[in-house]
Amino acid sequence: MEIIIADISHSVYAQEICETIENAAKIRGTGIAKRKPEYVISKMKEGNAVIALDGKKFAGFCYIESWSHGKFVANSGLIVHPNYRGHGLSIKIKQKIFDHSRMKFPEAKVFSITTGLAVMKLNSNLGYKPVTFSELTTDETFWNGCKTCVNYDVLRRTNQKMCLCTGMLYDPATENNSQPKRRIKEKTFSRLKSIKQHLFLKKEKK
């Protein structure tokens, strides 16, 4: 298995990447914004993506988005092909894209919004902390990307203050390498997710 920085030569995988992301969203029934092949290819051209390959077979993918003139970056679109799930590949991809983000944007705050408990745990292990949406980028281009998510109506209804997603942030300015990272237990994220689902789904039923 090879996990490398993607470039234009990997554009042949763009369609499969987008289909894998879309299928995962349908199966999970959770909020994952759709992406078009052209967008994925643009990330490859910029050197802002990581791809996992098993020989010539696509195994996984993730990319970097930059917002607010480089003050914020997000690691988005993390996906592992169904044939390669359950073997810890997502952890390796997440570490690779995080390290690449820190190298390309050393002063930037790295953030994530997700409904996936596994992604929340990965983020926590890397030093991310749960935050309110107000602490994330205010760049409308980022939030417009949520329009293809099945939960976008929740985000709009709350005036972009909260959603079923949990916001998480890694701030290099507050990182203290002499202190061990405080990892948040998955049960905590699970409880937070359940509270949000109960809160918003209850309102929809009224």
XYZ file of C-alpha atoms in Angstrom:
206
model
C 0.000 0.000 0.000
C 1.308 3.428 -0.966
C 0.055 6.719 0.507
C 1.414 9.658 -1.461
C 0.785 13.302 -2.333
C -1.513 13.230 -5.363
C -0.706 15.038 -8.603
C -2.294 15.432 -12.031
C -1.274 11.886 -13.009
C -3.848 10.621 -10.490
C -6.755 12.443 -12.134
C -7.830 9.092 -13.637
C -9.156 8.207 -10.170
C -11.266 11.362 -9.746
C -14.561 9.860 -10.903
C -14.135 6.784 -8.717
C -13.257 8.967 -5.718
C -16.424 11.041 -6.123
C -18.593 7.947 -6.566
C -17.077 6.344 -3.453
C -17.784 9.481 -1.408
C -21.381 9.667 -2.661
C -22.043 5.971 -2.050
C -20.653 6.222 1.480
C -23.039 9.099 2.222
C -26.023 7.064 0.985
C -25.062 3.995 3.011
C -24.400 5.917 6.236
C -27.336 8.253 5.806
C -25.119 11.027 7.151
C -24.026 14.401 5.929
C -21.191 14.207 3.406
C -21.021 16.989 0.853
C -20.773 15.781 -2.743
C -17.762 16.676 -4.867
C -17.343 16.761 -8.621
C -14.380 15.137 -10.417
C -13.230 18.548 -11.665
C -12.906 19.780 -8.096
C -10.949 16.712 -6.992
C -8.614 17.117 -9.978
C -7.991 20.766 -9.074
C -6.796 19.647 -5.635
C -4.444 17.145 -7.237
C -3.022 19.842 -9.511
C -2.373 22.102 -6.504
C -0.603 19.333 -4.606
C -3.296 19.577 -1.947
C -4.441 15.973 -1.853
C -3.315 12.566 -0.617
C -4.163 9.298 -2.337
C -3.716 5.695 -1.202
C -2.999 3.143 -3.920
C -2.733 -0.618 -3.856
C -0.690 -1.012 -6.997
C -2.919 0.748 -9.500
C -6.111 0.275 -7.479
C -7.655 3.235 -5.676
C -7.811 2.622 -1.916
C -8.343 6.002 -0.229
C -8.246 9.770 -0.553
C -8.297 13.091 1.306
C -7.628 16.714 0.329
C -6.797 20.138 1.751
C -8.953 23.234 1.473
C -7.611 26.693 2.339
C -9.827 29.517 3.627
C -9.582 33.113 4.848
C -6.327 33.763 2.986
C -4.605 30.717 4.453
C -5.560 31.389 8.082
C -7.673 28.233 8.131
C -7.277 24.903 6.351
C -9.534 21.874 6.364
C -8.777 18.239 5.637
C -11.852 17.181 3.712
C -13.264 14.311 1.707
C -11.591 11.550 3.721
C -12.729 8.314 2.122
C -11.559 4.709 2.009
C -12.708 2.314 -0.698
C -15.016 -0.435 0.690
C -12.476 -3.133 -0.244
C -9.883 -1.576 2.077
C -11.939 -0.638 5.120
C -11.357 -2.087 8.558
C -7.560 -2.173 8.314
C -6.613 1.214 9.754
C -6.043 2.874 6.388
C -8.099 5.944 7.297
C -5.755 6.607 10.242
C -2.709 6.557 7.964
C -4.367 8.805 5.364
C -5.505 11.248 8.049
C -1.995 11.439 9.505
C -0.477 11.974 6.045
C -2.864 14.789 5.060
C -2.511 16.418 8.506
C 1.291 16.404 8.271
C 1.092 17.746 4.703
C -1.256 20.534 5.859
C 1.102 21.519 8.649
C 4.026 21.636 6.212
C 2.243 23.718 3.554
C 0.357 25.972 5.986
C 2.414 25.980 9.226
C 0.606 28.981 10.768
C -2.916 27.937 9.774
C -5.580 26.592 12.096
C -6.672 23.164 10.874
C -10.375 22.466 11.279
C -12.953 19.836 10.494
C -16.711 19.444 10.599
C -18.034 15.912 10.595
C -20.828 13.632 11.777
C -18.583 10.569 11.718
C -17.546 9.252 15.129
C -14.458 7.578 13.654
C -13.293 10.874 12.122
C -13.912 12.704 15.397
C -11.724 10.172 17.188
C -8.983 10.501 14.548
C -9.081 14.284 14.876
C -8.910 14.104 18.667
C -5.835 11.859 18.488
C -4.126 14.467 16.288
C -4.790 17.255 18.781
C -8.053 18.740 17.505
C -10.493 20.109 20.075
C -14.301 20.400 19.728
C -15.310 24.019 19.109
C -18.349 26.073 18.200
C -18.869 26.989 14.554
C -18.131 30.633 15.432
C -14.483 29.650 15.978
C -14.160 28.308 12.441
C -13.697 30.217 9.206
C -16.386 32.724 8.261
C -15.564 32.292 4.563
C -18.918 31.811 2.820
C -17.274 29.712 0.098
C -16.630 27.002 2.672
C -20.152 27.004 4.050
C -21.627 27.064 0.551
C -19.943 23.710 0.063
C -22.396 22.298 2.603
C -25.341 22.905 0.278
C -25.079 19.404 -1.193
C -25.218 17.831 2.279
C -28.497 16.204 3.375
C -28.342 18.195 6.633
C -27.907 21.616 5.032
C -31.402 22.675 6.109
C -30.308 22.329 9.753
C -27.299 24.594 9.173
C -29.488 27.170 7.461
C -32.178 26.987 10.131
C -29.661 27.767 12.886
C -28.123 30.695 10.982
C -24.912 28.712 10.493
C -24.330 28.422 14.252
C -24.613 24.647 14.538
C -25.570 21.478 12.698
C -25.479 17.705 13.148
C -21.776 18.024 12.358
C -19.306 18.669 15.161
C -16.707 21.383 14.618
C -13.133 20.503 15.607
C -10.031 22.696 15.529
C -6.264 22.272 15.765
C -4.565 25.568 16.617
C -0.753 25.503 16.223
C -0.483 28.664 18.343
C -1.746 26.829 21.429
C 0.088 23.566 20.834
C 2.476 22.652 23.635
C 4.729 19.827 22.561
C 5.854 19.223 26.133
C 2.332 18.205 27.122
C 0.671 14.965 25.965
C -2.404 15.353 23.774
C -5.653 14.948 25.668
C -7.689 12.424 23.734
C -11.435 12.603 24.023
C -13.208 9.280 24.381
C -15.480 8.134 21.546
C -18.341 7.824 24.056
C -18.216 11.599 24.514
C -18.585 12.210 20.775
C -21.330 9.594 20.554
C -23.286 11.329 23.320
C -22.818 14.723 21.648
C -24.044 13.334 18.330
C -27.098 11.752 19.977
C -28.014 15.037 21.668
C -27.808 16.916 18.360
C -29.861 14.310 16.527
C -32.525 14.374 19.230
C -32.587 18.183 19.230
C -32.878 18.725 15.488
C -34.898 15.675 14.478
C -37.400 16.444 17.222
C -37.920 19.918 15.741
C -38.448 18.439 12.256
C -41.221 16.160 13.545
C -43.207 19.078 14.988
